mmCIF file of C-alpha atoms in Angstrom:
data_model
loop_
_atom_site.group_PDB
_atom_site.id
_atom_site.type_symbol
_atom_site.label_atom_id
_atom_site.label_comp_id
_atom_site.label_asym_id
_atom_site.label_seq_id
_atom_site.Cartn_x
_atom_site.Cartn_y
_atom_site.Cartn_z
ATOM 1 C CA UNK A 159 -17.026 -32.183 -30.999
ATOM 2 C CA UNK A 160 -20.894 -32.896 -30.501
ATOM 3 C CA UNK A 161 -20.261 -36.141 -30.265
ATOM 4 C CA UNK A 162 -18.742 -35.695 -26.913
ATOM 5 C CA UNK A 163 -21.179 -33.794 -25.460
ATOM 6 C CA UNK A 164 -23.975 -36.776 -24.356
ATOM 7 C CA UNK A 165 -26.618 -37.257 -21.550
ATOM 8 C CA UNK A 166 -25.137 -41.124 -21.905
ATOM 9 C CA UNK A 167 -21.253 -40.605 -20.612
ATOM 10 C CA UNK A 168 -22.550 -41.182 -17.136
ATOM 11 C CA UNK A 169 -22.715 -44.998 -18.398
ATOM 12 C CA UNK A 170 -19.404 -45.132 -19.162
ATOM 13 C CA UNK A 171 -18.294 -44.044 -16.113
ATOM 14 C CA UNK A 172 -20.727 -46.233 -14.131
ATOM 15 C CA UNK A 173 -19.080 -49.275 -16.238
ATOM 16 C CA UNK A 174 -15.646 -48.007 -15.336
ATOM 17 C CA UNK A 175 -16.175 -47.746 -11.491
ATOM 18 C CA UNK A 176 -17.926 -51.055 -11.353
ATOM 19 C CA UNK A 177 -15.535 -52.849 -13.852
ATOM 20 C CA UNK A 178 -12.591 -51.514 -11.764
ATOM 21 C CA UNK A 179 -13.771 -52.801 -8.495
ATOM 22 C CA UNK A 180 -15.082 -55.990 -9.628
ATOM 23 C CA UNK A 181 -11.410 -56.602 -11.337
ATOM 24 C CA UNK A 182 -10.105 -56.069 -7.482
ATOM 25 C CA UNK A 183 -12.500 -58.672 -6.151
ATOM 26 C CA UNK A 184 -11.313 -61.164 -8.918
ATOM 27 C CA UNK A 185 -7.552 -60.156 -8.037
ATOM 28 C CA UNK A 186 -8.144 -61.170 -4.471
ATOM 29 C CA UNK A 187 -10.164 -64.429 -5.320
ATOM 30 C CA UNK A 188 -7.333 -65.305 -7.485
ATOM 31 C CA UNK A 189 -4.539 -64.593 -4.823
ATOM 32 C CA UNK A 190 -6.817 -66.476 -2.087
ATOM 33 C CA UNK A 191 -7.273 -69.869 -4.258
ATOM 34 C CA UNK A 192 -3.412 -68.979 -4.959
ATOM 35 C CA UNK A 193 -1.539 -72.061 -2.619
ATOM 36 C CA UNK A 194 2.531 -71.959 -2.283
ATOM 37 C CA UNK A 195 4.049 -75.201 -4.830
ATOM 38 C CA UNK A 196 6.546 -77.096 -2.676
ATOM 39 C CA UNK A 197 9.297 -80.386 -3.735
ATOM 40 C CA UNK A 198 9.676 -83.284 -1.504
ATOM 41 C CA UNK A 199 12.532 -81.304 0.645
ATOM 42 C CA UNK A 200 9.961 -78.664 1.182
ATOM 43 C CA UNK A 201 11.180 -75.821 -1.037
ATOM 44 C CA UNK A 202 8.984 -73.535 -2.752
ATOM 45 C CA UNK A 203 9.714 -74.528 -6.579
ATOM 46 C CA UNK A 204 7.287 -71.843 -8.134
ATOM 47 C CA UNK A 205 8.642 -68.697 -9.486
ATOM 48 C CA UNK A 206 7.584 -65.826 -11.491
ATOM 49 C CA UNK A 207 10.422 -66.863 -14.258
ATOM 50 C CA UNK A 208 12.396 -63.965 -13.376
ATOM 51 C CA UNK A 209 16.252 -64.561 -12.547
ATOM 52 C CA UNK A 210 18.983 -61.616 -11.300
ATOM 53 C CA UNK A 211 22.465 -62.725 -10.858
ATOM 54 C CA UNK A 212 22.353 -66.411 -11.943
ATOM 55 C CA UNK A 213 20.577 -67.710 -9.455
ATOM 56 C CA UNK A 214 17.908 -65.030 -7.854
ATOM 57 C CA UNK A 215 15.045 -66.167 -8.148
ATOM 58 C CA UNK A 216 11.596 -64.255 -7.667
ATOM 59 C CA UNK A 217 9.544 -66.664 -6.076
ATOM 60 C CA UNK A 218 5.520 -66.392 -7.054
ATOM 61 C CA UNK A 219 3.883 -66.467 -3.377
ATOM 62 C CA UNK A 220 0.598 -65.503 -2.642
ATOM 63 C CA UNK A 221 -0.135 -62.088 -0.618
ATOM 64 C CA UNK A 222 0.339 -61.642 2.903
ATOM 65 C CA UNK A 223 -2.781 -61.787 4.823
ATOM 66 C CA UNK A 224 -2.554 -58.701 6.213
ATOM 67 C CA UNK A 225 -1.973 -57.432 2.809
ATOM 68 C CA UNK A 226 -5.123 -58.726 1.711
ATOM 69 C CA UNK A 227 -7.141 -57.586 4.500
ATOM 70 C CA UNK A 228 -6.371 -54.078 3.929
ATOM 71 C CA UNK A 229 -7.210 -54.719 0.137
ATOM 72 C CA UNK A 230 -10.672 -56.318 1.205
ATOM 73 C CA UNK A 231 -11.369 -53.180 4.072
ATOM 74 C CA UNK A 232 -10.520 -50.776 0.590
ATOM 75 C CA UNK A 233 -13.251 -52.252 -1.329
ATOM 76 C CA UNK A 234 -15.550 -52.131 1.310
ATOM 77 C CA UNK A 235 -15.060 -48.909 1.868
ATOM 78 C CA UNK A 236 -15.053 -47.372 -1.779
ATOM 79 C CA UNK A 237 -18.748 -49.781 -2.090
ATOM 80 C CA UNK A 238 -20.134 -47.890 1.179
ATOM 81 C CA UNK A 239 -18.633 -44.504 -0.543
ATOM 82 C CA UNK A 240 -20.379 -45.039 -3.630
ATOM 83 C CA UNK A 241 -23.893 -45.520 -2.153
ATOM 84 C CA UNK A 242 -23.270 -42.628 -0.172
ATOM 85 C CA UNK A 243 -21.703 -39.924 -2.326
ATOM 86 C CA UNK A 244 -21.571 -39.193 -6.077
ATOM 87 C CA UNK A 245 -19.590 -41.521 -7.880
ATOM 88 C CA UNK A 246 -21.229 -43.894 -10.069
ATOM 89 C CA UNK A 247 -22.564 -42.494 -12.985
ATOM 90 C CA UNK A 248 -25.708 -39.818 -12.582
ATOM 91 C CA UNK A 249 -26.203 -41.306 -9.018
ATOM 92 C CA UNK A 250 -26.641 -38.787 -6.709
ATOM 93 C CA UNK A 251 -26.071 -40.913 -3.391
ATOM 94 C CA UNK A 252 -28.400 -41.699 -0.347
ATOM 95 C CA UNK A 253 -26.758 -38.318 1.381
ATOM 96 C CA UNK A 254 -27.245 -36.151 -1.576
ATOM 97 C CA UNK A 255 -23.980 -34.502 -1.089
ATOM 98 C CA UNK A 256 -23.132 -31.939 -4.399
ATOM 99 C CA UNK A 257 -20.222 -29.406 -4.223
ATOM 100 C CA UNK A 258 -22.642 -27.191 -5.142
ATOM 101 C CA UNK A 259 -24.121 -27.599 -1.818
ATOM 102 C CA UNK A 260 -20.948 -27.438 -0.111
ATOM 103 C CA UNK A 261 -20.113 -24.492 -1.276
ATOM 104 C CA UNK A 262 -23.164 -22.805 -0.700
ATOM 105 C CA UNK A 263 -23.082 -23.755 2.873
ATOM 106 C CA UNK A 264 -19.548 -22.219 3.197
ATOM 107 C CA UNK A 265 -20.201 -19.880 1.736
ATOM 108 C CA UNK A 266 -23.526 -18.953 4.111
ATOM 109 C CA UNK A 267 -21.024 -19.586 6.985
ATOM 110 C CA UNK A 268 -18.673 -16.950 5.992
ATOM 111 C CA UNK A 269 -21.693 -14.310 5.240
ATOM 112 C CA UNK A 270 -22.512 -14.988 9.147
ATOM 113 C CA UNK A 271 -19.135 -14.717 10.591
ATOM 114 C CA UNK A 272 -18.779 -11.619 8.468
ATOM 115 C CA UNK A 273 -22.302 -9.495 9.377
ATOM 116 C CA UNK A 274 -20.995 -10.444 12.961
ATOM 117 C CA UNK A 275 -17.940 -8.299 12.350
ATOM 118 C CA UNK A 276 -19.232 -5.624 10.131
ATOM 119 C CA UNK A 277 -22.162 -4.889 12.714
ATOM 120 C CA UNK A 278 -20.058 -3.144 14.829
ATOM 121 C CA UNK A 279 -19.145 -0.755 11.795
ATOM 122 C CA UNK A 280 -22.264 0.069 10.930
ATOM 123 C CA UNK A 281 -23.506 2.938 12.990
ATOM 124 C CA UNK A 282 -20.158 4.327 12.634
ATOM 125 C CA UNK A 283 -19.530 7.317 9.792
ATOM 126 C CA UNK A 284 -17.061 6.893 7.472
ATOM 127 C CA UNK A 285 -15.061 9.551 9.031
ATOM 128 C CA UNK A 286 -15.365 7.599 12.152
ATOM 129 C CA UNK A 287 -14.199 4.434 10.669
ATOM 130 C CA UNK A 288 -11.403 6.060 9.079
ATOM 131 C CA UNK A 289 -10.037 6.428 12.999
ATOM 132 C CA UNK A 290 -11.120 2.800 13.811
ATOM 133 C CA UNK A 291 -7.755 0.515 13.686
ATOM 134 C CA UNK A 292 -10.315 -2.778 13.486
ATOM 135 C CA UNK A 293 -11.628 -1.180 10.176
ATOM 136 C CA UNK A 294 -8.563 0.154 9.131
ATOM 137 C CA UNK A 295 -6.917 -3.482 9.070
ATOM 138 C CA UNK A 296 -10.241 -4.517 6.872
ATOM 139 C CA UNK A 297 -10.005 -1.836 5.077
ATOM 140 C CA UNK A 298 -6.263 -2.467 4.081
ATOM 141 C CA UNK A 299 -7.235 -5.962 3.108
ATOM 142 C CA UNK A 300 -10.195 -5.256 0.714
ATOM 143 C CA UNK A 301 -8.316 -2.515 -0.572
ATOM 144 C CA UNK A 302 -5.301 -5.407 -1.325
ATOM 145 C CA UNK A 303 -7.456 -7.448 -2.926
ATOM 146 C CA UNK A 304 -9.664 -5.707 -4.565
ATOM 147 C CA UNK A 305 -8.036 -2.238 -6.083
ATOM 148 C CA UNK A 306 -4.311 -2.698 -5.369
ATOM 149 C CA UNK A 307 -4.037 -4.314 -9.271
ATOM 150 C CA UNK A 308 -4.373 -1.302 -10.634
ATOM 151 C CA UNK A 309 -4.166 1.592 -8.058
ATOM 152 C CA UNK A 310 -1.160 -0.003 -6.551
ATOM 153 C CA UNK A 311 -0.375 -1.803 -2.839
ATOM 154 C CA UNK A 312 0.642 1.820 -0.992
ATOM 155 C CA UNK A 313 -2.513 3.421 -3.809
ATOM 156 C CA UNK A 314 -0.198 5.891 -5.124
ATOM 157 C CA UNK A 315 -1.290 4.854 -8.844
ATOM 158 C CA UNK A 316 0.707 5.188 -11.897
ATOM 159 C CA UNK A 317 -0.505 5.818 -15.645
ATOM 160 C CA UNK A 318 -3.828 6.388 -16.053
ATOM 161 C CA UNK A 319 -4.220 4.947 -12.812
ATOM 162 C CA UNK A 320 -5.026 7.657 -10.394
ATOM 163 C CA UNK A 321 -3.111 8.453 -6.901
ATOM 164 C CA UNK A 322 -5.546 7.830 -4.138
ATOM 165 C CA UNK A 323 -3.043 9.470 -1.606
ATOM 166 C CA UNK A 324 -3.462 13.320 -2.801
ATOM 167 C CA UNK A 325 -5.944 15.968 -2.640
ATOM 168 C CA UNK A 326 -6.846 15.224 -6.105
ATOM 169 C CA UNK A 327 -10.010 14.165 -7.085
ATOM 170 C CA UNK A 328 -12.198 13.803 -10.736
ATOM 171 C CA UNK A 329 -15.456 13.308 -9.093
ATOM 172 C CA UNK A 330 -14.808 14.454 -5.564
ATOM 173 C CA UNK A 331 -13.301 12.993 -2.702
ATOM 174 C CA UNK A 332 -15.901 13.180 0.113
ATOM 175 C CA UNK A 333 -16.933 9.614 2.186
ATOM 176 C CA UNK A 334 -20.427 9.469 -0.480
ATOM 177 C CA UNK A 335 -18.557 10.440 -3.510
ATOM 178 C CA UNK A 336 -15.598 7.574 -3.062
ATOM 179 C CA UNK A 337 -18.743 5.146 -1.968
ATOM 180 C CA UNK A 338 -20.400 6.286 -4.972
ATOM 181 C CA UNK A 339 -17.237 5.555 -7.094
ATOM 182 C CA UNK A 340 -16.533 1.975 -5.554
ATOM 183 C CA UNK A 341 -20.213 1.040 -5.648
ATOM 184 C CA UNK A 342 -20.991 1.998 -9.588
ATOM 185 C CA UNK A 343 -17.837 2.495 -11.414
ATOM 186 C CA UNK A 344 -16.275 5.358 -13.204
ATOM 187 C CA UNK A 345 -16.405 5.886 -17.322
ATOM 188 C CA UNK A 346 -14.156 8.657 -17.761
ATOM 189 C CA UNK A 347 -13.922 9.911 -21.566
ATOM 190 C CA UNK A 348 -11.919 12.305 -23.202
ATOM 191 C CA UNK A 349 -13.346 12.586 -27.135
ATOM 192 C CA UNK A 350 -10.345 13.134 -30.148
ATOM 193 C CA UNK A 351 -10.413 16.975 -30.530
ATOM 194 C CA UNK A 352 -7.814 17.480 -33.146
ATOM 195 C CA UNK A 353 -10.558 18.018 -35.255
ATOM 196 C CA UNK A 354 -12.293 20.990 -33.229
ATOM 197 C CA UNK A 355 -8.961 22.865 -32.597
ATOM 198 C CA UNK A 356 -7.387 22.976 -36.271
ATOM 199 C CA UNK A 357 -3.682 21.677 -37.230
ATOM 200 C CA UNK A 358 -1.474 19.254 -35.689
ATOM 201 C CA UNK A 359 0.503 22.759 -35.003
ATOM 202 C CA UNK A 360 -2.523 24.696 -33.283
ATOM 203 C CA UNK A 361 -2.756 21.052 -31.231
ATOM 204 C CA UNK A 362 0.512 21.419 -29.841
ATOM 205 C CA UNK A 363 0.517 25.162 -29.441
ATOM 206 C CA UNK A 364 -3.048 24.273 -27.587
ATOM 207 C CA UNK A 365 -0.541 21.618 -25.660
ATOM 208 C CA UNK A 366 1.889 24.233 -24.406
ATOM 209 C CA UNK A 367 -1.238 26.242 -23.251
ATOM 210 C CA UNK A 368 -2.484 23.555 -21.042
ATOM 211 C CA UNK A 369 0.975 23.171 -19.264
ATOM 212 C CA UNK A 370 1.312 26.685 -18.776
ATOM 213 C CA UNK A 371 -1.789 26.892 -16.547
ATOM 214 C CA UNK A 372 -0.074 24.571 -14.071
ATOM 215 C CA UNK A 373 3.092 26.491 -14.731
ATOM 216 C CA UNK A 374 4.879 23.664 -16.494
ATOM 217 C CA UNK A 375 7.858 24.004 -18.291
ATOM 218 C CA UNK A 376 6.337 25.460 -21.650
ATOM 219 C CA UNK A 377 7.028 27.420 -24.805
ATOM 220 C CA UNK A 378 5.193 30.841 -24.109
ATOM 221 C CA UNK A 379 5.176 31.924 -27.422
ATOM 222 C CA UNK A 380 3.374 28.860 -28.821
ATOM 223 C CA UNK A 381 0.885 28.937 -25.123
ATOM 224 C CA UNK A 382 -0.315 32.703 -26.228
ATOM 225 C CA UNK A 383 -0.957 31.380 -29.497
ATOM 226 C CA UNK A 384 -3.311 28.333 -28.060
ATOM 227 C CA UNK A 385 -5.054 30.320 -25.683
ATOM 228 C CA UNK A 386 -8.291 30.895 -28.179
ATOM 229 C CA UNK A 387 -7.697 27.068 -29.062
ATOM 230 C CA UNK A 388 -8.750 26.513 -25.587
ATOM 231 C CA UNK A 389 -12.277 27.318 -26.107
ATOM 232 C CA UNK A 390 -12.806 23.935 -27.494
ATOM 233 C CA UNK A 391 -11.889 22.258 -23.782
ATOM 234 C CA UNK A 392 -13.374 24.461 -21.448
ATOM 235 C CA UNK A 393 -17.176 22.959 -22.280
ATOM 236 C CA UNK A 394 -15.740 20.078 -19.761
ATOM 237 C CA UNK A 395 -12.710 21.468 -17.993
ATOM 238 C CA UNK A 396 -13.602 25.067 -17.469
ATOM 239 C CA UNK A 397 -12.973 28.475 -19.047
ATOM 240 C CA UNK A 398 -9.525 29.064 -16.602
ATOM 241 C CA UNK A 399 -9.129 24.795 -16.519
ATOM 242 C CA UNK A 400 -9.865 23.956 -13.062
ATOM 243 C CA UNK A 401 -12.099 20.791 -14.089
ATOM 244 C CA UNK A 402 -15.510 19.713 -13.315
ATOM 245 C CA UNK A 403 -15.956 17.058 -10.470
ATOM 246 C CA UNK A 404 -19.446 16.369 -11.758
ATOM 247 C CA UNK A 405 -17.995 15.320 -15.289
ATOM 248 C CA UNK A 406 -14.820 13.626 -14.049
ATOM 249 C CA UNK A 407 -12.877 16.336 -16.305
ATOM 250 C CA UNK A 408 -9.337 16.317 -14.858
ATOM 251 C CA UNK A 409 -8.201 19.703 -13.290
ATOM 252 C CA UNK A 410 -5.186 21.393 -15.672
ATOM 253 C CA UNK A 411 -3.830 23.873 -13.753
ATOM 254 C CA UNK A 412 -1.826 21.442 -10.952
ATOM 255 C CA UNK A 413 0.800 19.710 -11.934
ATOM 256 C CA UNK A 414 -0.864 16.327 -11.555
ATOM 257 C CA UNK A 415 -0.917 14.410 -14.697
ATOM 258 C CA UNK A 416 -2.613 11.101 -14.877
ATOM 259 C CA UNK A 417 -1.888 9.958 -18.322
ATOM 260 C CA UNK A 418 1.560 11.465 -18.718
ATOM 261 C CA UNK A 419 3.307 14.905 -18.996
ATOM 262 C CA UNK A 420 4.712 17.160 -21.817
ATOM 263 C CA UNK A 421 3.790 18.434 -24.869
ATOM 264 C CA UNK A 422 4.036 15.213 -26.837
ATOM 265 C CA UNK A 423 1.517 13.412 -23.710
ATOM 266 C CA UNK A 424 -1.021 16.355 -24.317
ATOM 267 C CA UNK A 425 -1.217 16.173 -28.033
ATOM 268 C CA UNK A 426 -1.094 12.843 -28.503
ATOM 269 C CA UNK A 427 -4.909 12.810 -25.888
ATOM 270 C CA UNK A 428 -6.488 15.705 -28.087
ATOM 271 C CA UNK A 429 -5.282 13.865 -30.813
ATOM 272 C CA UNK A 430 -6.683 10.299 -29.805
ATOM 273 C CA UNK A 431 -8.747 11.255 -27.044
ATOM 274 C CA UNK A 432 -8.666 8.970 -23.847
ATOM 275 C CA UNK A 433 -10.927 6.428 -22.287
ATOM 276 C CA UNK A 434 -10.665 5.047 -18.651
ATOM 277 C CA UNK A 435 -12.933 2.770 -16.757
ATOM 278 C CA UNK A 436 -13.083 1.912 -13.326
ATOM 279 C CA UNK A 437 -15.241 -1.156 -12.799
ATOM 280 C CA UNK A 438 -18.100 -1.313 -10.525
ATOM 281 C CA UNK A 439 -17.585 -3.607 -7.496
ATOM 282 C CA UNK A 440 -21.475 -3.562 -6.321
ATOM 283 C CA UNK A 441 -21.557 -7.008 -7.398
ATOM 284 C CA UNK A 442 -17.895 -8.105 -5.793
ATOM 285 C CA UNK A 443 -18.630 -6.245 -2.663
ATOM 286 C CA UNK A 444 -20.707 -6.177 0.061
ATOM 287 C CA UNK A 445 -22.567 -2.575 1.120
ATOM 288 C CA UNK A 446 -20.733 -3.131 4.720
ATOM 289 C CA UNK A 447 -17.544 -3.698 2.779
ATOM 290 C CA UNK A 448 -17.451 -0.960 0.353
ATOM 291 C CA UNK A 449 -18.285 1.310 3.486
ATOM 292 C CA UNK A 450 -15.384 -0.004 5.521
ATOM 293 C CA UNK A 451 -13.281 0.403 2.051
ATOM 294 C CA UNK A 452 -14.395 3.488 1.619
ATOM 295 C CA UNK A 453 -13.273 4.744 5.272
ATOM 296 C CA UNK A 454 -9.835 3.394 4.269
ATOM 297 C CA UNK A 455 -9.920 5.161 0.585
ATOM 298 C CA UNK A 456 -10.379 8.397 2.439
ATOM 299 C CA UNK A 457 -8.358 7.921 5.292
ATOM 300 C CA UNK A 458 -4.961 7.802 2.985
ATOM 301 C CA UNK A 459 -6.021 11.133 1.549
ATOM 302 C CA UNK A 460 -6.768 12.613 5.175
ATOM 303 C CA UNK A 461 -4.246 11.006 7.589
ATOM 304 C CA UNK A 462 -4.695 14.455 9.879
ATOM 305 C CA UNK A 463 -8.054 13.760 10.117
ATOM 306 C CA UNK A 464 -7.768 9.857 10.614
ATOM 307 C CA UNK A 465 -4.882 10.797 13.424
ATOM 308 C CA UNK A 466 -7.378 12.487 15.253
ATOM 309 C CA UNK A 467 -10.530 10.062 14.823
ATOM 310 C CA UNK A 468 -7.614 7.132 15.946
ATOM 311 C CA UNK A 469 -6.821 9.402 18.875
ATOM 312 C CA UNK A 470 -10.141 8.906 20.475
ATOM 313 C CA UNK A 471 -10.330 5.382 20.196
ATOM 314 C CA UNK A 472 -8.512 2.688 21.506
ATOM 315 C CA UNK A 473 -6.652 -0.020 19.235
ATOM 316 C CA UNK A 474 -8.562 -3.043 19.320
ATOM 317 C CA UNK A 475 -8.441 -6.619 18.364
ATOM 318 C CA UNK A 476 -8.741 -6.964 14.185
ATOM 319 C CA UNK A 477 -11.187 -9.179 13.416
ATOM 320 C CA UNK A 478 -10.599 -12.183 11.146
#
């Protein structure tokens, strides 16, 4: 494959693009010296051989002028291109157009039209914004683009994805702690601790212990027997399983269960552990965008609170 990979295939293209339009100049020199073969009576006696039907015949006559004109404007044209633009070969053109360039430039244009709407935003709180209809709208659309893959279009989650519409948070749910999330990431992990608790039996009577702190439908007997086995957990979720924020270590006495529910779910994580990343969009977003995000992330979480912020301002136009 190293032999395709050369500083000299610009030659053969130059060679191509030339060759091609020099073969249309000799075309149309060939047509123009081309005259129309008549008899004495005046009919045109040269054909192309061709014959349909017995006697249709396909008659070899030169192109129409206008034809030919067109075909002469084309060439002038794609000569003036060339010298102008890329084309031929390594030649960069008198302009020195890339589409590099171009989209630089666009993209410059669109970082302008954007700080002009984001301005308005940014003396606003995130609270604020979560009231702001303009924001909202932007809001919706980052959020679509951006998160909706995996959190979901209405952000209600599903496995191992978590619900962004609920009270329930792993590293807290206040404006700074969502913009910290968006901005850096998440690397939630749960190690294997089979090991730590004993058996695969003191696993799953450790399993019905964790669902009977949210209440879950349980076998009691087997929960009394896992309570010690809990020891080994609360390092990261607590002595009565409430969860840390600061470590991301999921809460265990709700009955909100991000990587599925029942006895089988819970062994088979303190069997196998769990890992879950949420990727850092510092370098897909802007700071004025993960803000307005942000506001939106919040507001589905706090629609009292959003009610009242929209109350006090007026519906606007959304910017595009």
């Amino acid at each position: 494959m190293s032999d395709f990979v050369s500083n000299g295939w610009h030659l053969y293209v130059t060679a191509i693009v030339i060759g091609g339009l020099l073969f249309c100049v000799l075309v149309l020199v060939g047509s123009a010296r081309h005259k129309v073969i008549r008899d004495a009576k005046g009919n045109i006696e040269e054909t192309t051989g061709h014959v349909w039907d017995g006697d249709l015949r396909e008659l070899n006559n030169p192109l129409p002028r206008w034809w030919v004109g067109l075909f002469v404007l084309t060439i002038v044209y794609a000569v003036i291109y060339l010298v102008m633009y890329p084309g031929v070969g390594a030649n960069a053109g008198t302009l020195g157009w890339t589409s590099v360039k171009e989209y630089h430039d666009e993209v410059l244009k669109a970082k302008v039209a954007e700080d002009k709407v984001y301005a308005g935003f940014q003396a606003e709180v995130v609270e604020k914004l979560a009231g702001n209809p303009d924001a909202q709208a932007i809001g919706q659309r980052l959020f679509l683009n951006n998160c909706a893959a995996c959190h979901g279009s209405d952000a209600r989650g599903g496995k191992s994805y978590p619900n962004l519409t609920d009270k329930d948070w792993l590293h807290g749910g206040t404006p700074d702690k969502i913009i910290e999330t968006i901005t850096h990431g998440r690397h939630g992990v749960m190690p294997p601790m089979a090991a730590a608790v004993g058996t695969s039996e003191e696993v799953r009577q450790l399993a019905n212990y964790v669902l009977s702190l949210s209440g879950s439908a349980h076998n009691s007997l087997m929960a009394e027997l896992g309570r010690d086995k809990f020891k080994a957990c609360a390092a990261c979720h607590g002595a009565d399983g409430k969860g840390n924020q600061i470590l991301g270590a999921p809460n265990l006495t709700d009955k909100i269960w991000l990587h599925g529910w029942g006895e089988a779910a819970i062994v088979d994580i303190v069997t196998k552990g769990k890992t879950n990343v949420m990727p850092a969009q510092k370098d897909r977003l802007t700071a004025d965008q993960i803000k307005v995000l942000a506001s939106y992330v919040w507001g589905l979480s706090n629609q009292t609170q959003t009610a009242q912020g929209a109350a006090t301002k007026p519906p606007g136009v959304v910017p595009q």
